[in-house]
Backbone as CSV, one residue per row, in Angstrom:
resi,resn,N_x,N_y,N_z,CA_x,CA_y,CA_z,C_x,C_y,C_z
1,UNK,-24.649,57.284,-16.467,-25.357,56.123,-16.972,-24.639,55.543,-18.193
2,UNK,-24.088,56.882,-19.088,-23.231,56.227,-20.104,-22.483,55.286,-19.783
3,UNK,-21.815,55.735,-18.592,-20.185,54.971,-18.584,-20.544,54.075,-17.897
4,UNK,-21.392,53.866,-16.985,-21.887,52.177,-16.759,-22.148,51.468,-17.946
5,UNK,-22.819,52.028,-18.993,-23.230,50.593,-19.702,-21.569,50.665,-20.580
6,UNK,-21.022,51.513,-20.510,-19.616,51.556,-21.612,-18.921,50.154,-20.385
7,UNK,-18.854,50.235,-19.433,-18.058,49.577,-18.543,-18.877,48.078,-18.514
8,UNK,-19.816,47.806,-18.440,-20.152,46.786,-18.786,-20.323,45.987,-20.261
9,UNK,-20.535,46.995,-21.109,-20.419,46.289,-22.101,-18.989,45.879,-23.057
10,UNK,-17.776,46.527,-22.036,-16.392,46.357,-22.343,-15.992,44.984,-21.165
11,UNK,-16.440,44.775,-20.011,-16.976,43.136,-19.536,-16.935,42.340,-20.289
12,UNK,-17.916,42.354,-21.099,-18.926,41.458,-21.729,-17.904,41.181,-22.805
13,UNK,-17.450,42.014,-23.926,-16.262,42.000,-24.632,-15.215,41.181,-24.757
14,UNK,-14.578,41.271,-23.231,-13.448,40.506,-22.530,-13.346,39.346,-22.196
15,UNK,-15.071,39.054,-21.832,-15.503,37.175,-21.874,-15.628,36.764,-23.087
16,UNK,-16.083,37.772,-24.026,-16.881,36.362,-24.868,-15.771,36.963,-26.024
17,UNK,-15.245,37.778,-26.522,-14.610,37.744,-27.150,-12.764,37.754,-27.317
18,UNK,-12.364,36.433,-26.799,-10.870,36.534,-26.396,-10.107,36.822,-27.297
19,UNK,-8.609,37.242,-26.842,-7.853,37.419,-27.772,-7.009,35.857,-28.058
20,UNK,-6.444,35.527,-28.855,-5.801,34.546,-29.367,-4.264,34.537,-30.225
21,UNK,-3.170,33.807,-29.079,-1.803,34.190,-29.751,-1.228,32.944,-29.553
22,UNK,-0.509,32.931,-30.295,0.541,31.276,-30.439,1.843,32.101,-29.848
23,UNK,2.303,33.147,-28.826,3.257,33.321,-28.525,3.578,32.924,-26.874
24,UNK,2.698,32.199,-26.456,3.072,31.394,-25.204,3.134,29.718,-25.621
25,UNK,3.632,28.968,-26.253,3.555,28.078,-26.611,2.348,27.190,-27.185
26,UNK,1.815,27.676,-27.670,0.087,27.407,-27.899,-0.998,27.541,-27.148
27,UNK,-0.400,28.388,-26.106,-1.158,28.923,-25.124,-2.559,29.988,-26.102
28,UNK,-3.372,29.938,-25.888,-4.504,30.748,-25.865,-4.311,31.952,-24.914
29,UNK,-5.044,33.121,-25.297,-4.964,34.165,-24.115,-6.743,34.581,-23.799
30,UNK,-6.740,35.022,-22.659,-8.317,35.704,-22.635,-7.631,36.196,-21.394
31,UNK,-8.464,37.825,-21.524,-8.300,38.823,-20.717,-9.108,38.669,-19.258
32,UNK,-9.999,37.876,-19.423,-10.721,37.517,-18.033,-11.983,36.671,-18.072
33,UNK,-11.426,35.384,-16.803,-12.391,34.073,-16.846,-13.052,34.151,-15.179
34,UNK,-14.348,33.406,-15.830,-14.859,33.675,-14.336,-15.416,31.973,-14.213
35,UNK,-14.550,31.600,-12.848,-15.286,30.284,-12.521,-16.176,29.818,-11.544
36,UNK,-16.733,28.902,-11.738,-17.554,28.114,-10.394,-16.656,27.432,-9.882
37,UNK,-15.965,26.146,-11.105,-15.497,24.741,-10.168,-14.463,25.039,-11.649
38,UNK,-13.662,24.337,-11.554,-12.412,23.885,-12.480,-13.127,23.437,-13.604
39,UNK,-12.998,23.756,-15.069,-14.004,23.637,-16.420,-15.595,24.253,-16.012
40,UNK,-16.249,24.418,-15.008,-17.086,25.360,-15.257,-17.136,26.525,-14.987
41,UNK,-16.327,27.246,-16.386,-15.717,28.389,-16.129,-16.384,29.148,-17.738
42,UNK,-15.816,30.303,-17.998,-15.848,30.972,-19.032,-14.910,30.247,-20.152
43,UNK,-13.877,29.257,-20.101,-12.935,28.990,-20.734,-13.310,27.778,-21.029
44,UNK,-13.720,27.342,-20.189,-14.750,25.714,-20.488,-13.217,24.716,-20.489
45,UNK,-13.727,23.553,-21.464,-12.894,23.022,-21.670,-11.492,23.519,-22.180
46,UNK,-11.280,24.940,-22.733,-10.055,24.842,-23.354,-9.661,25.730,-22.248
47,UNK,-9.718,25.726,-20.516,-9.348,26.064,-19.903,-7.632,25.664,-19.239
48,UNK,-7.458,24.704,-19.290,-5.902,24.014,-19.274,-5.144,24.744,-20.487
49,UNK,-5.762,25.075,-21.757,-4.451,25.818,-22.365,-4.939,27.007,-22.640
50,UNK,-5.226,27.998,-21.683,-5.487,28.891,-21.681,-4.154,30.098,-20.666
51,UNK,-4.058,31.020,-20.851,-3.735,32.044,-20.176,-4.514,33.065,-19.901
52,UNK,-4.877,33.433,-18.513,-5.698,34.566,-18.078,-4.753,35.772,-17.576
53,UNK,-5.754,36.563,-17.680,-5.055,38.111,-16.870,-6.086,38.437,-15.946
54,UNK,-6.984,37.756,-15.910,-8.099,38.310,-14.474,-8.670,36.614,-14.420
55,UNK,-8.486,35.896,-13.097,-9.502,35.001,-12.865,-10.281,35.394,-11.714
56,UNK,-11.304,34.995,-11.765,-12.095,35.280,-10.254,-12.777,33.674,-10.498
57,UNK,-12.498,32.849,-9.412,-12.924,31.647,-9.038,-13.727,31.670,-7.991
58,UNK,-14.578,31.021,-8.331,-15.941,30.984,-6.944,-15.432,30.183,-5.912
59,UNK,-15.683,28.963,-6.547,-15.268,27.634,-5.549,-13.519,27.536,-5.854
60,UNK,-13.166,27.225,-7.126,-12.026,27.165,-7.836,-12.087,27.269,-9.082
61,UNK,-10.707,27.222,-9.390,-10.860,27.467,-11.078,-9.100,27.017,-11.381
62,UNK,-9.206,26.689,-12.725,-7.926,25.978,-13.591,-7.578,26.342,-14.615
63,UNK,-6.338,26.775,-14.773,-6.099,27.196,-16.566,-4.625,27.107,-16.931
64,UNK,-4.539,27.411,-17.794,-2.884,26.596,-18.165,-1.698,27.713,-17.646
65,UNK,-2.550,28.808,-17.335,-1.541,29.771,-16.808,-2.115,31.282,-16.539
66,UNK,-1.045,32.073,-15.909,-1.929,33.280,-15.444,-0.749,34.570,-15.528
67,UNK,-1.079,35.409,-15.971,-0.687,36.748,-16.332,-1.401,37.961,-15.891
68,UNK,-1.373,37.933,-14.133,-2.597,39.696,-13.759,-2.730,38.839,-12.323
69,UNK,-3.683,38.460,-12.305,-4.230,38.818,-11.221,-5.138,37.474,-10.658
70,UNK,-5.130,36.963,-9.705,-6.614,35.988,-9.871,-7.001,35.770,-8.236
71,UNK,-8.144,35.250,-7.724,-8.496,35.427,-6.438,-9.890,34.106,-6.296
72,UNK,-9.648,33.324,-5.478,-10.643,32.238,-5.384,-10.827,32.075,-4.587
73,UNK,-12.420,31.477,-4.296,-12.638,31.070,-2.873,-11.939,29.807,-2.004
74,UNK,-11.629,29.012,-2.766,-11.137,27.727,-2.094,-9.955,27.018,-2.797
75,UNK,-9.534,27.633,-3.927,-8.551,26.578,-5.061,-8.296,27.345,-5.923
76,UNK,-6.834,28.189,-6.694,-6.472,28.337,-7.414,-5.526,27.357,-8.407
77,UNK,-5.362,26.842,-9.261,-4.584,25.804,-9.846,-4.228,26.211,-11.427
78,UNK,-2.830,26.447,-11.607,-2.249,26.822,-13.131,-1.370,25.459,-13.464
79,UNK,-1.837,24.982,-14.597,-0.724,24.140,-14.855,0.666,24.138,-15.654
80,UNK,0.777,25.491,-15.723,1.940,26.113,-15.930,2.227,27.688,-15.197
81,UNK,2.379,28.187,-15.780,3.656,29.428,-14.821,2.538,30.568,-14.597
82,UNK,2.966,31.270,-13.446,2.214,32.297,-12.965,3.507,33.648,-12.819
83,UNK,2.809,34.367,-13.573,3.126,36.057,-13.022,2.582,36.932,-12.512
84,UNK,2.362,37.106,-11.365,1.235,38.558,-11.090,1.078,37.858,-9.350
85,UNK,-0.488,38.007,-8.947,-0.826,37.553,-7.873,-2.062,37.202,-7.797
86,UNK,-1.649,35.831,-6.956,-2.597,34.598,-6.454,-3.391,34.745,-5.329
87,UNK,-4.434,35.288,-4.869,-5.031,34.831,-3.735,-6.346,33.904,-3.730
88,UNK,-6.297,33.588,-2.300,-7.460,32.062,-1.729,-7.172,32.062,-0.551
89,UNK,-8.780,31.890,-0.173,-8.756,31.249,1.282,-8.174,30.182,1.521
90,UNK,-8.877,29.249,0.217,-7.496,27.819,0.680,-6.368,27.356,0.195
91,UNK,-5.642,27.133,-1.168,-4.354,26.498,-1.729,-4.386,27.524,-2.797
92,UNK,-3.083,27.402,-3.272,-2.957,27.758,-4.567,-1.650,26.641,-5.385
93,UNK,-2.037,26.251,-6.551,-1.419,25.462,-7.477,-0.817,25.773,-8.642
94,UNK,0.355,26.098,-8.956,1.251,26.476,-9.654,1.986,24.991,-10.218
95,UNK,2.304,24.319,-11.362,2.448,23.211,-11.931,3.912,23.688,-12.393
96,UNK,4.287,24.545,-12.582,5.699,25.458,-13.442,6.318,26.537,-12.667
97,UNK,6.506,27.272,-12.731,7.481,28.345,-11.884,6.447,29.650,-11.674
98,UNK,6.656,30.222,-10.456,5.628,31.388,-10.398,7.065,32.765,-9.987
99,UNK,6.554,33.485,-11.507,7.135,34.764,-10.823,6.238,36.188,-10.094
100,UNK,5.920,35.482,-8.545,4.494,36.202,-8.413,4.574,36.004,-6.626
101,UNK,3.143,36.716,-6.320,3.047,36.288,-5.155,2.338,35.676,-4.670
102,UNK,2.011,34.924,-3.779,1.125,33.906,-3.748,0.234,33.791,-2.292
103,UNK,-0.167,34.509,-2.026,-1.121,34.383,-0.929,-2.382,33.608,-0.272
104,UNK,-2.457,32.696,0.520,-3.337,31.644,0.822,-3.325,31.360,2.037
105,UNK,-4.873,31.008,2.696,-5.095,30.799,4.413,-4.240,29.479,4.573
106,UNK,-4.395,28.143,3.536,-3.526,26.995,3.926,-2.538,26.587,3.197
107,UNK,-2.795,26.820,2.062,-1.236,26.279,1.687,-0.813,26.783,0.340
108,UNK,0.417,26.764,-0.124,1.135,27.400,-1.661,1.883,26.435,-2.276
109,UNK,1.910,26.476,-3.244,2.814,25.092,-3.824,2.935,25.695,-5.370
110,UNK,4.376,25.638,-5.534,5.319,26.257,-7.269,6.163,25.476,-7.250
111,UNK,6.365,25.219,-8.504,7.468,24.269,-8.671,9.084,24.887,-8.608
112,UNK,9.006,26.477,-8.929,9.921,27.321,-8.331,9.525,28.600,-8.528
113,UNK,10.110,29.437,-7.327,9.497,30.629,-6.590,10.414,31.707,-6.825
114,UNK,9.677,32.400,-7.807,10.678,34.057,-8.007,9.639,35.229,-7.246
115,UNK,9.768,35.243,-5.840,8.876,36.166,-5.462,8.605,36.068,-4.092
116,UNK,7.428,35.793,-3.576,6.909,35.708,-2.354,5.855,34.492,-1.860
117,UNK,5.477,33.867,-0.798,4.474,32.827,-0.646,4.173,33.343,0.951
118,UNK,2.480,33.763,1.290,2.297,33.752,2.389,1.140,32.660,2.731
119,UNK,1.273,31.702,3.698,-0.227,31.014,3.707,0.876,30.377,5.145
120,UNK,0.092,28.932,5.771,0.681,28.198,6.655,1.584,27.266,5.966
121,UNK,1.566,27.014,5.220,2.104,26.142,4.198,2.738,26.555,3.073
122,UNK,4.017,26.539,2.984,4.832,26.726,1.716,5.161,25.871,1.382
123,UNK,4.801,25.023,-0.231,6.141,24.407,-1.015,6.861,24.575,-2.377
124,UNK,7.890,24.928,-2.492,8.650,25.433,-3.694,9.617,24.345,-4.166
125,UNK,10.337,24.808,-4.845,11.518,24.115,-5.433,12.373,25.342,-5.254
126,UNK,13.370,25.525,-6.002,14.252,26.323,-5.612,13.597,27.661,-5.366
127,UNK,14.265,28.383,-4.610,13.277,29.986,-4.130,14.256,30.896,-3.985
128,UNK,14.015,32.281,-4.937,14.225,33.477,-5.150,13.347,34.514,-4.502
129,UNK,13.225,34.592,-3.118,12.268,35.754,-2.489,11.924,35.198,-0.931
130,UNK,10.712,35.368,-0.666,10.320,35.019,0.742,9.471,33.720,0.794
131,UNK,9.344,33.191,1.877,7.884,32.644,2.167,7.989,33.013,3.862
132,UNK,7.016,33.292,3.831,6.428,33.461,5.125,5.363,32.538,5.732
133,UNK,4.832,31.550,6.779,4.524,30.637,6.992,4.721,29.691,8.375
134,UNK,4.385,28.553,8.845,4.583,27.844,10.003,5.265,26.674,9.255
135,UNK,5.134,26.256,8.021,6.014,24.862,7.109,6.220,26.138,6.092
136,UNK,7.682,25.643,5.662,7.975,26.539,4.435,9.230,25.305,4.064
C-alpha cells in the first residue's frame, strides 16, 4: 500500500512540478505531459517550448520537442527534434530531425531521419536508417 501511494505521489510530482533548463535552447523540460487535444495538455500553453520525456496523448498532443518516449491515439506533433520513440495509430510530426523511431498506422514525417520509420507512409529528408512502408 506504501509503494502505491509512493508511486503515485512521485506522478503527481512529475506533472505539476517540472524541471526547468535553458540548455536546449530555451527549451523548458518536464518529465511527463498528458494530453487530450494539442494545448489541452499538462503543459498548456507553454507546450510548443517545451521538451517531454513521457507524452501520452489521448486524441493528440504538441510540444516543442521530445526526449523518452511518447504514444497517441491519433497525432503526435514536435516542433522540433525527437529522440527516443514515437507511437500512433495515426501520424506522427517531427518539425526538425528525429533521432528515433517512429512508428504509425498512416503516416511519419521528419525533416531528417537518424533511425527508423514504420507506418504506410514515410516522409524524411535525408535518411540515416530504415523506413519500412508502401510510400517511403
Amino acid at each position: 500500500m506504501m509503494r502505491k501511494a509512493l508511486l503515485i505521489a512521485l506522478g503527481i510530482a512529475l506533472v505539476a512540478f517540472p524541471s526547468v533548463s535553458s540548455a536546449d535552447n530555451g527549451y523548458r523540460h518536464r518529465a511527463v505531459c498528458l494530453s487530450l487535444v494539442p494545448y489541452v495538455s499538462t503543459s498548456g500553453s507553454e507546450a510548443e517550448n517545451t521538451i517531454h520525456n513521457f507524452s501520452l496523448n489521448l486524441l493528440g498532443g504538441y510540444s516543442g520537442g521530445l526526449k523518452g518516449f511518447e504514444l497517441g491515439g491519433l497525432l503526435n506533433m514536435e516542433k522540433g527534434s525527437v529522440t527516443g520513440l514515437q507511437m500512433t495509430a495515426g501520424a506522427n510530426f517531427v518539425g526538425l530531425e528525429s533521432s528515433a523511431i517512429q512508428v504509425a498506422g498512416i503516416f511519419n514525417y521528419t525533416g531528417w531521419l537518424y533511425g527508423g520509420q514504420l507506418s504506410l507512409v514515410n516522409i524524411s529528408g535525408d535518411v540515416s536508417g530504415a523506413q519500412v512502408g508502401l510510400v517511403n
